[in-house]
PDB file of N, CA and C in Angstrom:
ATOM      1  N   MET A   1      99.507 107.421  88.105  1.00 49.00           N
ATOM      2  CA  MET A   1      99.599 108.602  88.990  1.00 49.00           C
ATOM      3  C   MET A   1     100.658 109.559  88.432  1.00 49.00           C
ATOM      4  N   GLN A   2     100.211 110.688  87.960  1.00 61.00           N
ATOM      5  CA  GLN A   2     101.168 111.641  87.384  1.00 61.00           C
ATOM      6  C   GLN A   2     101.320 112.825  88.332  1.00 61.00           C
ATOM      7  N   GLY A   3     102.512 113.040  88.829  1.00 60.00           N
ATOM      8  CA  GLY A   3     102.707 114.182  89.748  1.00 60.00           C
ATOM      9  C   GLY A   3     104.190 114.444  89.954  1.00 60.00           C
ATOM     10  N   SER A   4     104.643 115.595  89.543  1.00 67.00           N
ATOM     11  CA  SER A   4     106.082 115.884  89.703  1.00 67.00           C
ATOM     12  C   SER A   4     106.326 116.450  91.107  1.00 67.00           C
ATOM     13  N   ARG A   5     105.316 117.008  91.728  1.00 74.00           N
ATOM     14  CA  ARG A   5     105.467 117.542  93.118  1.00 74.00           C
ATOM     15  C   ARG A   5     105.623 116.355  94.075  1.00 74.00           C
ATOM     16  N   GLY A   6     104.782 115.367  93.933  1.00 73.00           N
ATOM     17  CA  GLY A   6     104.903 114.213  94.841  1.00 73.00           C
ATOM     18  C   GLY A   6     106.245 113.523  94.655  1.00 73.00           C
ATOM     19  N   GLU A   7     106.691 113.403  93.412  1.00 82.00           N
ATOM     20  CA  GLU A   7     107.989 112.741  93.180  1.00 82.00           C
ATOM     21  C   GLU A   7     109.109 113.552  93.837  1.00 82.00           C
ATOM     22  N   SER A   8     108.992 114.853  93.773  1.00 87.00           N
ATOM     23  CA  SER A   8     110.029 115.715  94.384  1.00 87.00           C
ATOM     24  C   SER A   8     110.075 115.472  95.899  1.00 87.00           C
ATOM     25  N   ILE A   9     108.930 115.399  96.520  1.00 89.00           N
ATOM     26  CA  ILE A   9     108.884 115.186  97.986  1.00 89.00           C
ATOM     27  C   ILE A   9     109.474 113.824  98.328  1.00 89.00           C
ATOM     28  N   VAL A  10     109.104 112.826  97.563  1.00 88.00           N
ATOM     29  CA  VAL A  10     109.619 111.471  97.841  1.00 88.00           C
ATOM     30  C   VAL A  10     111.137 111.472  97.698  1.00 88.00           C
ATOM     31  N   ARG A  11     111.634 112.142  96.686  1.00 90.00           N
ATOM     32  CA  ARG A  11     113.107 112.159  96.459  1.00 90.00           C
ATOM     33  C   ARG A  11     113.778 112.861  97.638  1.00 90.00           C
ATOM     34  N   THR A  12     113.210 113.953  98.085  1.00 90.00           N
ATOM     35  CA  THR A  12     113.813 114.681  99.210  1.00 90.00           C
ATOM     36  C   THR A  12     113.771 113.828 100.475  1.00 90.00           C
ATOM     37  N   LEU A  13     112.668 113.148 100.684  1.00 90.00           N
ATOM     38  CA  LEU A  13     112.546 112.294 101.879  1.00 90.00           C
ATOM     39  C   LEU A  13     113.607 111.200 101.843  1.00 90.00           C
ATOM     40  N   VAL A  14     113.737 110.569 100.712  1.00 91.00           N
ATOM     41  CA  VAL A  14     114.744 109.486 100.598  1.00 91.00           C
ATOM     42  C   VAL A  14     116.133 110.052 100.845  1.00 91.00           C
ATOM     43  N   ARG A  15     116.380 111.268 100.354  1.00 92.00           N
ATOM     44  CA  ARG A  15     117.748 111.866 100.524  1.00 92.00           C
ATOM     45  C   ARG A  15     117.978 112.124 102.023  1.00 92.00           C
ATOM     46  N   VAL A  16     117.009 112.679 102.701  1.00 92.00           N
ATOM     47  CA  VAL A  16     117.196 112.991 104.131  1.00 92.00           C
ATOM     48  C   VAL A  16     117.166 111.714 104.953  1.00 92.00           C
ATOM     49  N   TRP A  17     116.367 110.732 104.483  1.00 83.00           N
ATOM     50  CA  TRP A  17     116.249 109.498 105.240  1.00 83.00           C
ATOM     51  C   TRP A  17     117.587 108.755 105.228  1.00 83.00           C
ATOM     52  N   ILE A  18     118.184 108.673 104.086  1.00 76.00           N
ATOM     53  CA  ILE A  18     119.446 107.903 103.972  1.00 76.00           C
ATOM     54  C   ILE A  18     120.557 108.685 104.674  1.00 76.00           C
TER      55      ILE A  18
END
């Protein structure tokens, strides 16, 4: 699965989640 947009969203979610 190649996607830099999805990775960006996941990173932001983890940042806000923590």
